[in-house]
Amino acid sequence: MRLSGKVLIPAHVMSKIVGDEIMLLDLSNGTYFALDAIGADIWRLLERGMTLGATAAEIYADYDASLADIERDVVLLVDQLATKQLLEVV
């Protein structure tokens, strides 16, 4: 997966902010997926159309971790969500 990639959120996926978290609902099968505060921050940036790399850079500005670690974590989360068909990488 390239850091220059962006994501599309399928029409069958709904998101709702609950406190510091975001709950994702897959309307096609009724399953829920919860994102913690950092995952919610990543989701909001991706939802705005940012690339994976730009998302990692924004997160890096707000959290105390190396850019390489954050890039890895963004890619891992996106891969996990794509596997569950909660987003598509383009």
MMTF fields as JSON, N, C-alpha, C and O atoms, coordinates in Angstrom:
{
  "mmtfVersion": "1.0.0",
  "mmtfProducer": "UNKNOWN",
  "numBonds": 359,
  "numAtoms": 360,
  "numGroups": 90,
  "numChains": 1,
  "numModels": 1,
  "chainsPerModel": [1],
  "groupsPerChain": [90],
  "chainIdList": ["A"],
  "bondAtomList": [4, 2, 8, 6, 12, 10, 16, 14, 20, 18, 24, 22, 28, 26, 32, 30, 36, 34, 40, 38, 44, 42, 48, 46, 52, 50, 56, 54, 60, 58, 64, 62, 68, 66, 72, 70, 76, 74, 80, 78, 84, 82, 88, 86, 92, 90, 96, 94, 100, 98, 104, 102, 108, 106, 112, 110, 116, 114, 120, 118, 124, 122, 128, 126, 132, 130, 136, 134, 140, 138, 144, 142, 148, 146, 152, 150, 156, 154, 160, 158, 164, 162, 168, 166, 172, 170, 176, 174, 180, 178, 184, 182, 188, 186, 192, 190, 196, 194, 200, 198, 204, 202, 208, 206, 212, 210, 216, 214, 220, 218, 224, 222, 228, 226, 232, 230, 236, 234, 240, 238, 244, 242, 248, 246, 252, 250, 256, 254, 260, 258, 264, 262, 268, 266, 272, 270, 276, 274, 280, 278, 284, 282, 288, 286, 292, 290, 296, 294, 300, 298, 304, 302, 308, 306, 312, 310, 316, 314, 320, 318, 324, 322, 328, 326, 332, 330, 336, 334, 340, 338, 344, 342, 348, 346, 352, 350, 356, 354],
  "bondOrderList": [1, 1, 1, 1, 1, 1, 1, 1, 1, 1, 1, 1, 1, 1, 1, 1, 1, 1, 1, 1, 1, 1, 1, 1, 1, 1, 1, 1, 1, 1, 1, 1, 1, 1, 1, 1, 1, 1, 1, 1, 1, 1, 1, 1, 1, 1, 1, 1, 1, 1, 1, 1, 1, 1, 1, 1, 1, 1, 1, 1, 1, 1, 1, 1, 1, 1, 1, 1, 1, 1, 1, 1, 1, 1, 1, 1, 1, 1, 1, 1, 1, 1, 1, 1, 1, 1, 1, 1, 1],
  "groupList": [{"groupName": "MET", "atomNameList": ["N", "CA", "C", "O"], "elementList": ["N", "C", "C", "O"], "formalChargeList": [0, 0, 0, 0], "bondAtomList": [1, 0, 2, 1, 3, 2], "bondOrderList": [1, 1, 2], "singleLetterCode": "M", "chemCompType": "L-PEPTIDE LINKING"}, {"groupName": "ARG", "atomNameList": ["N", "CA", "C", "O"], "elementList": ["N", "C", "C", "O"], "formalChargeList": [0, 0, 0, 0], "bondAtomList": [1, 0, 2, 1, 3, 2], "bondOrderList": [1, 1, 2], "singleLetterCode": "R", "chemCompType": "L-PEPTIDE LINKING"}, {"groupName": "LEU", "atomNameList": ["N", "CA", "C", "O"], "elementList": ["N", "C", "C", "O"], "formalChargeList": [0, 0, 0, 0], "bondAtomList": [1, 0, 2, 1, 3, 2], "bondOrderList": [1, 1, 2], "singleLetterCode": "L", "chemCompType": "L-PEPTIDE LINKING"}, {"groupName": "SER", "atomNameList": ["N", "CA", "C", "O"], "elementList": ["N", "C", "C", "O"], "formalChargeList": [0, 0, 0, 0], "bondAtomList": [1, 0, 2, 1, 3, 2], "bondOrderList": [1, 1, 2], "singleLetterCode": "S", "chemCompType": "L-PEPTIDE LINKING"}, {"groupName": "GLY", "atomNameList": ["N", "CA", "C", "O"], "elementList": ["N", "C", "C", "O"], "formalChargeList": [0, 0, 0, 0], "bondAtomList": [1, 0, 2, 1, 3, 2], "bondOrderList": [1, 1, 2], "singleLetterCode": "G", "chemCompType": "PEPTIDE LINKING"}, {"groupName": "LYS", "atomNameList": ["N", "CA", "C", "O"], "elementList": ["N", "C", "C", "O"], "formalChargeList": [0, 0, 0, 0], "bondAtomList": [1, 0, 2, 1, 3, 2], "bondOrderList": [1, 1, 2], "singleLetterCode": "K", "chemCompType": "L-PEPTIDE LINKING"}, {"groupName": "VAL", "atomNameList": ["N", "CA", "C", "O"], "elementList": ["N", "C", "C", "O"], "formalChargeList": [0, 0, 0, 0], "bondAtomList": [1, 0, 2, 1, 3, 2], "bondOrderList": [1, 1, 2], "singleLetterCode": "V", "chemCompType": "L-PEPTIDE LINKING"}, {"groupName": "ILE", "atomNameList": ["N", "CA", "C", "O"], "elementList": ["N", "C", "C", "O"], "formalChargeList": [0, 0, 0, 0], "bondAtomList": [1, 0, 2, 1, 3, 2], "bondOrderList": [1, 1, 2], "singleLetterCode": "I", "chemCompType": "L-PEPTIDE LINKING"}, {"groupName": "PRO", "atomNameList": ["N", "CA", "C", "O"], "elementList": ["N", "C", "C", "O"], "formalChargeList": [0, 0, 0, 0], "bondAtomList": [1, 0, 2, 1, 3, 2], "bondOrderList": [1, 1, 2], "singleLetterCode": "P", "chemCompType": "L-PEPTIDE LINKING"}, {"groupName": "ALA", "atomNameList": ["N", "CA", "C", "O"], "elementList": ["N", "C", "C", "O"], "formalChargeList": [0, 0, 0, 0], "bondAtomList": [1, 0, 2, 1, 3, 2], "bondOrderList": [1, 1, 2], "singleLetterCode": "A", "chemCompType": "L-PEPTIDE LINKING"}, {"groupName": "HIS", "atomNameList": ["N", "CA", "C", "O"], "elementList": ["N", "C", "C", "O"], "formalChargeList": [0, 0, 0, 0], "bondAtomList": [1, 0, 2, 1, 3, 2], "bondOrderList": [1, 1, 2], "singleLetterCode": "H", "chemCompType": "L-PEPTIDE LINKING"}, {"groupName": "ASP", "atomNameList": ["N", "CA", "C", "O"], "elementList": ["N", "C", "C", "O"], "formalChargeList": [0, 0, 0, 0], "bondAtomList": [1, 0, 2, 1, 3, 2], "bondOrderList": [1, 1, 2], "singleLetterCode": "D", "chemCompType": "L-PEPTIDE LINKING"}, {"groupName": "GLU", "atomNameList": ["N", "CA", "C", "O"], "elementList": ["N", "C", "C", "O"], "formalChargeList": [0, 0, 0, 0], "bondAtomList": [1, 0, 2, 1, 3, 2], "bondOrderList": [1, 1, 2], "singleLetterCode": "E", "chemCompType": "L-PEPTIDE LINKING"}, {"groupName": "ASN", "atomNameList": ["N", "CA", "C", "O"], "elementList": ["N", "C", "C", "O"], "formalChargeList": [0, 0, 0, 0], "bondAtomList": [1, 0, 2, 1, 3, 2], "bondOrderList": [1, 1, 2], "singleLetterCode": "N", "chemCompType": "L-PEPTIDE LINKING"}, {"groupName": "THR", "atomNameList": ["N", "CA", "C", "O"], "elementList": ["N", "C", "C", "O"], "formalChargeList": [0, 0, 0, 0], "bondAtomList": [1, 0, 2, 1, 3, 2], "bondOrderList": [1, 1, 2], "singleLetterCode": "T", "chemCompType": "L-PEPTIDE LINKING"}, {"groupName": "TYR", "atomNameList": ["N", "CA", "C", "O"], "elementList": ["N", "C", "C", "O"], "formalChargeList": [0, 0, 0, 0], "bondAtomList": [1, 0, 2, 1, 3, 2], "bondOrderList": [1, 1, 2], "singleLetterCode": "Y", "chemCompType": "L-PEPTIDE LINKING"}, {"groupName": "PHE", "atomNameList": ["N", "CA", "C", "O"], "elementList": ["N", "C", "C", "O"], "formalChargeList": [0, 0, 0, 0], "bondAtomList": [1, 0, 2, 1, 3, 2], "bondOrderList": [1, 1, 2], "singleLetterCode": "F", "chemCompType": "L-PEPTIDE LINKING"}, {"groupName": "TRP", "atomNameList": ["N", "CA", "C", "O"], "elementList": ["N", "C", "C", "O"], "formalChargeList": [0, 0, 0, 0], "bondAtomList": [1, 0, 2, 1, 3, 2], "bondOrderList": [1, 1, 2], "singleLetterCode": "W", "chemCompType": "L-PEPTIDE LINKING"}, {"groupName": "GLN", "atomNameList": ["N", "CA", "C", "O"], "elementList": ["N", "C", "C", "O"], "formalChargeList": [0, 0, 0, 0], "bondAtomList": [1, 0, 2, 1, 3, 2], "bondOrderList": [1, 1, 2], "singleLetterCode": "Q", "chemCompType": "L-PEPTIDE LINKING"}],
  "groupTypeList": [0, 1, 2, 3, 4, 5, 6, 2, 7, 8, 9, 10, 6, 0, 3, 5, 7, 6, 4, 11, 12, 7, 0, 2, 2, 11, 2, 3, 13, 4, 14, 15, 16, 9, 2, 11, 9, 7, 4, 9, 11, 7, 17, 1, 2, 2, 12, 1, 4, 0, 14, 2, 4, 9, 14, 9, 9, 12, 7, 15, 9, 11, 15, 11, 9, 3, 2, 9, 11, 7, 12, 1, 11, 6, 6, 2, 2, 6, 11, 18, 2, 9, 14, 5, 18, 2, 2, 12, 6, 6],
  "groupIdList": [1, 2, 3, 4, 5, 6, 7, 8, 9, 10, 11, 12, 13, 14, 15, 16, 17, 18, 19, 20, 21, 22, 23, 24, 25, 26, 27, 28, 29, 30, 31, 32, 33, 34, 35, 36, 37, 38, 39, 40, 41, 42, 43, 44, 45, 46, 47, 48, 49, 50, 51, 52, 53, 54, 55, 56, 57, 58, 59, 60, 61, 62, 63, 64, 65, 66, 67, 68, 69, 70, 71, 72, 73, 74, 75, 76, 77, 78, 79, 80, 81, 82, 83, 84, 85, 86, 87, 88, 89, 90],
  "secStructList": [7, 7, 6, 6, 7, 7, 3, 3, 7, 7, 6, 6, 3, 3, 3, 3, 3, 3, 6, 6, 3, 3, 3, 3, 3, 3, 6, 6, 6, 6, 3, 3, 3, 3, 3, 7, 2, 2, 2, 2, 2, 2, 2, 2, 2, 2, 2, 6, 6, 7, 7, 2, 2, 2, 2, 2, 2, 2, 2, 2, 2, 2, 1, 1, 1, 7, 2, 2, 2, 2, 2, 2, 2, 2, 2, 2, 2, 2, 2, 2, 2, 2, 2, 6, 6, 1, 7, 3, 3, 7],
  "xCoordList": [0.861, 0.0, 0.908, 1.85, 0.615, 1.437, 0.905, -0.303, 1.826, 1.434, 0.759, 0.104, 0.911, 0.252, -1.206, -1.944, -1.621, -2.988, -3.997, -3.679, -5.212, -6.347, -7.375, -7.245, -8.382, -9.423, -10.785, -11.034, -11.643, -13.052, -13.843, -13.545, -14.828, -15.683, -16.952, -17.704, -17.182, -18.346, -19.661, -19.735, -20.68, -21.993, -22.596, -23.441, -22.177, -22.742, -22.077, -22.383, -21.171, -20.478, -20.904, -20.786, -21.397, -21.796, -20.85, -20.359, -20.598, -19.753, -20.473, -21.248, -20.195, -20.812, -19.79, -19.143, -19.652, -18.755, -19.424, -20.567, -18.697, -19.181, -18.049, -17.113, -18.144, -17.06, -15.823, -15.873, -14.703, -13.453, -13.308, -12.34, -14.25, -14.17, -15.105, -15.977, -14.899, -15.824, -16.272, -15.458, -17.57, -18.141, -18.459, -19.086, -18.025, -18.327, -19.364, -19.261, -20.344, -21.386, -21.4, -21.556, -21.236, -21.342, -22.805, -23.264, -23.515, -24.948, -25.222, -26.33, -24.226, -24.447, -24.516, -25.121, -23.889, -23.931, -24.235, -24.295, -24.428, -24.815, -23.719, -24.009, -22.452, -21.368, -20.852, -20.861, -20.402, -19.83, -18.322, -17.808, -17.631, -16.189, -15.892, -16.316, -15.169, -14.865, -13.437, -12.515, -13.264, -11.95, -11.678, -12.505, -10.526, -10.156, -9.856, -10.03, -9.415, -9.213, -8.239, -8.501, -7.122, -6.149, -6.72, -6.575, -7.359, -8.003, -9.076, -9.243, -9.806, -10.84, -10.208, -10.749, -9.067, -8.366, -7.946, -8.093, -7.426, -7.018, -8.227, -8.16, -9.329, -10.551, -11.028, -11.355, -11.068, -11.554, -10.681, -11.197, -9.372, -8.478, -8.665, -8.702, -8.779, -8.996, -10.345, -10.474, -11.332, -12.671, -12.655, -13.482, -11.707, -11.569, -10.831, -10.661, -10.39, -9.736, -8.224, -7.583, -7.647, -6.189, -5.539, -6.127, -4.328, -3.575, -3.143, -3.209, -2.707, -2.214, -1.002, -0.872, -0.114, 1.07, 0.731, 1.305, -0.194, -0.604, -1.312, -1.169, -2.074, -2.744, -1.706, -1.819, -0.699, 0.364, 1.086, 1.414, 1.336, 2.024, 1.186, 1.728, -0.121, -1.002, -1.009, -0.944, -1.089, -1.081, 0.262, 0.304, 1.342, 2.693, 2.789, 3.458, 2.124, 2.16, 1.466, 1.752, 0.564, -0.233, 0.165, -0.252, 0.966, 1.298, 2.805, 3.563, 3.227, 4.635, 5.084, 5.17, 5.367, 5.858, 6.635, 6.494, 7.444, 8.206, 7.279, 6.253, 7.643, 6.844, 6.779, 5.728, 7.877, 7.891, 6.897, 6.188, 6.844, 5.886, 4.455, 3.59, 4.206, 2.847, 2.456, 1.328, 3.359, 3.063, 2.711, 1.755, 3.483, 3.219, 1.839, 1.086, 1.513, 0.223, -0.947, -1.989, -0.79, -1.844, -2.069, -3.212, -0.993, -1.112, -1.76, -2.619, -1.354, -1.942, -3.441, -4.22, -3.843, -5.268, -6.043, -7.099, -5.529, -6.221, -6.327, -7.365, -5.264, -5.29, -6.351, -7.096, -6.423, -7.411, -8.836, -9.71, -9.06, -10.395, -10.752, -11.906, -9.768, -10.009, -10.341, -11.203, -9.661, -9.937, -11.37, -12.008, -11.878, -13.251, -14.253, -15.444, -13.76, -14.566, -15.254, -16.361, -14.573, -15.09, -14.547, -15.011, -13.566, -13.083, -12.366, -12.056, -12.107, -11.375, -10.197, -10.337, -9.04, -7.853, -7.78, -7.886, -7.596, -7.481, -6.179, -5.909],
  "yCoordList": [-1.173, 0.0, 1.236, 1.326, 2.172, 3.371, 4.513, 4.662, 5.315, 6.479, 7.547, 8.442, 7.463, 8.43, 8.055, 8.82, 6.877, 6.426, 7.196, 7.749, 7.208, 7.789, 6.689, 5.599, 6.97, 5.977, 6.509, 7.714, 5.582, 5.868, 5.103, 3.945, 5.741, 5.086, 4.642, 5.473, 3.336, 2.825, 3.346, 3.704, 3.381, 3.875, 3.018, 3.498, 1.755, 0.873, 1.029, 0.275, 1.998, 2.218, 3.559, 4.603, 3.509, 4.709, 4.9, 3.928, 6.157, 6.418, 7.371, 8.23, 7.195, 8.032, 8.281, 7.354, 9.548, 9.916, 9.583, 9.969, 8.86, 8.497, 8.818, 8.034, 9.977, 10.425, 10.711, 11.482, 10.087, 10.246, 9.209, 9.244, 8.3, 7.208, 7.443, 8.311, 6.646, 6.606, 5.166, 4.243, 4.991, 3.669, 3.593, 4.495, 2.519, 2.27, 1.161, 0.162, 1.334, 0.326, -0.069, 0.772, -1.345, -1.887, -2.278, -3.299, -1.471, -1.701, -2.968, -3.502, -3.46, -4.659, -5.924, -6.91, -5.91, -7.119, -6.838, -7.767, -5.568, -5.205, -5.256, -5.222, -5.337, -5.401, -4.004, -3.09, -3.88, -2.628, -2.784, -3.883, -1.669, -1.632, -0.328, 0.734, -0.385, 0.815, 1.265, 0.451, 2.569, 3.179, 3.986, 4.804, 3.763, 4.548, 5.985, 6.332, 6.808, 8.24, 8.478, 9.311, 7.756, 7.947, 7.421, 8.063, 6.267, 5.736, 6.676, 6.827, 7.309, 8.279, 9.494, 10.013, 9.948, 11.065, 10.687, 11.479, 9.481, 9.011, 8.939, 9.387, 8.381, 8.257, 9.624, 9.786, 10.607, 11.944, 12.562, 13.219, 12.356, 12.902, 12.174, 12.806, 10.873, 10.106, 10.451, 10.517, 10.665, 11.028, 12.349, 12.564, 13.231, 14.519, 14.393, 15.387, 13.186, 12.972, 13.078, 13.154, 13.085, 13.179, 11.855, 10.789, 11.926, 10.715, 10.071, 10.69, 8.834, 8.149, 8.885, 9.02, 9.36, 10.088, 11.406, 11.742, 12.159, 13.437, 13.211, 13.998, 12.134, 11.779, 11.485, 11.967, 10.698, 10.374, 11.642, 11.777, 12.562, 13.809, 14.642, 15.24, 14.687, 15.421, 14.785, 15.478, 13.466, 12.747, 12.964, 13.15, 12.94, 13.153, 14.49, 14.599, 15.504, 16.837, 16.86, 17.723, 15.921, 15.922, 14.877, 14.967, 13.887, 12.794, 12.64, 13.014, 12.09, 11.901, 10.513, 9.581, 10.394, 9.151, 9.512, 10.617, 8.596, 8.882, 8.859, 8.178, 9.597, 9.623, 8.225, 7.818, 7.492, 6.135, 5.232, 4.45, 5.338, 4.53, 4.914, 4.048, 6.203, 6.654, 6.231, 5.787, 6.356, 5.898, 4.413, 3.995, 3.617, 2.182, 1.93, 1.088, 2.662, 2.47, 2.889, 2.234, 3.976, 4.41, 3.335, 2.982, 2.814, 1.772, 0.515, -0.098, 0.132, -1.049, -0.88, -1.797, 0.287, 0.533, 0.515, -0.111, 1.192, 1.233, -0.171, -0.54, -0.949, -2.324, -3.137, -3.893, -2.985, -3.701, -3.306, -4.162, -2.001, -1.534, -1.97, -2.291, -1.98, -2.423, -3.917, -4.347, -4.697, -6.131, -6.38, -7.334, -5.525, -5.645, -4.944, -4.879, -4.413, -3.714, -2.477, -2.128, -1.807, -0.566, 0.653, 1.772, 0.435, 1.471, 0.787, -0.403, 1.57, 1.082, 2.006, 3.226, 1.438, 2.226, 2.46, 1.525, 3.724, 4.082, 4.794, 5.17],
  "zCoordList": [0.0, 0.0, 0.0, 0.787, -0.88, -1.013, -0.16, 0.021, 0.359, 1.159, 0.307, 0.842, -1.022, -1.904, -2.166, -2.786, -1.694, -1.904, -1.063, -0.011, -1.564, -0.839, -0.635, -1.193, 0.154, 0.387, -0.035, -0.049, -0.372, -0.615, 0.435, 0.728, 0.985, 1.97, 1.24, 0.73, 1.194, 0.476, 1.06, 2.236, 0.23, 0.653, 1.762, 2.518, 1.873, 2.887, 4.255, 5.179, 4.393, 5.666, 6.257, 5.616, 7.479, 8.201, 9.382, 9.956, 9.741, 10.909, 11.854, 11.433, 13.144, 14.177, 15.268, 15.754, 15.65, 16.733, 18.057, 18.304, 18.908, 20.241, 21.213, 21.368, 21.867, 22.737, 21.912, 20.954, 22.282, 21.54, 20.432, 19.673, 20.335, 19.378, 18.201, 18.234, 17.161, 16.038, 15.877, 15.851, 15.769, 15.504, 14.017, 13.46, 13.383, 11.981, 11.914, 12.626, 11.074, 10.884, 9.415, 8.53, 9.179, 7.829, 7.616, 8.129, 6.87, 6.661, 5.864, 5.92, 5.119, 4.308, 5.138, 4.717, 6.339, 7.162, 8.637, 9.442, 8.994, 10.346, 11.391, 12.587, 10.962, 11.941, 12.277, 11.452, 13.529, 14.027, 14.16, 14.369, 14.034, 14.248, 14.966, 14.51, 16.082, 16.867, 16.613, 16.575, 16.44, 16.32, 17.584, 17.987, 18.21, 19.394, 18.968, 17.8, 19.889, 19.619, 18.465, 17.598, 18.448, 17.364, 16.048, 15.008, 16.091, 14.895, 14.373, 13.163, 15.289, 14.898, 14.224, 13.247, 14.741, 14.099, 12.681, 11.75, 12.525, 11.193, 10.272, 9.127, 10.756, 9.947, 9.46, 8.285, 10.363, 9.986, 8.891, 7.987, 8.967, 7.942, 6.612, 5.556, 6.662, 5.438, 4.81, 3.587, 5.653, 5.201, 4.423, 3.537, 4.762, 4.083, 2.757, 2.051, 2.408, 1.122, 1.158, 0.109, 2.348, 2.455, 2.066, 2.252, 1.528, 1.234, 2.549, 3.611, 2.459, 3.653, 4.219, 5.436, 3.345, 3.793, 4.458, 5.494, 3.878, 4.472, 5.799, 6.735, 5.87, 7.124, 8.197, 9.324, 7.851, 8.81, 9.26, 10.439, 8.346, 8.702, 9.667, 10.597, 9.458, 10.376, 11.762, 12.777, 11.789, 13.067, 13.77, 14.986, 13.013, 13.564, 14.285, 15.313, 13.749, 14.363, 15.722, 16.552, 15.949, 17.183, 18.22, 19.374, 17.826, 18.734, 18.872, 17.977, 19.99, 20.294, 19.839, 20.639, 18.551, 17.962, 16.703, 16.181, 16.221, 15.0, 13.789, 13.794, 12.768, 11.549, 10.939, 10.445, 10.968, 10.406, 11.138, 10.506, 12.465, 13.238, 12.903, 12.767, 12.769, 12.455, 11.05, 10.836, 10.09, 8.726, 8.734, 8.081, 9.472, 9.57, 10.176, 9.688, 11.237, 11.905, 11.025, 11.033, 10.263, 9.337, 8.285, 7.994, 7.716, 6.694, 7.287, 6.652, 8.492, 9.133, 9.373, 9.115, 9.865, 10.105, 8.792, 8.703, 7.784, 6.495, 5.909, 5.36, 6.024, 5.531, 6.267, 5.644, 7.582, 8.377, 7.977, 7.837, 7.794, 7.414, 5.984, 5.701, 5.097, 3.725, 3.692, 2.926, 4.516, 4.6, 5.054, 4.608, 5.94, 6.436, 5.52, 5.827, 4.379, 3.377, 3.934, 3.523, 4.89, 5.449, 4.716, 4.933, 3.849, 2.939, 1.792, 1.848, 0.74, -0.426, -0.659, -0.573, -0.952, -1.248, -2.744, -3.538, -3.124, -4.547, -4.82, -5.96]
}
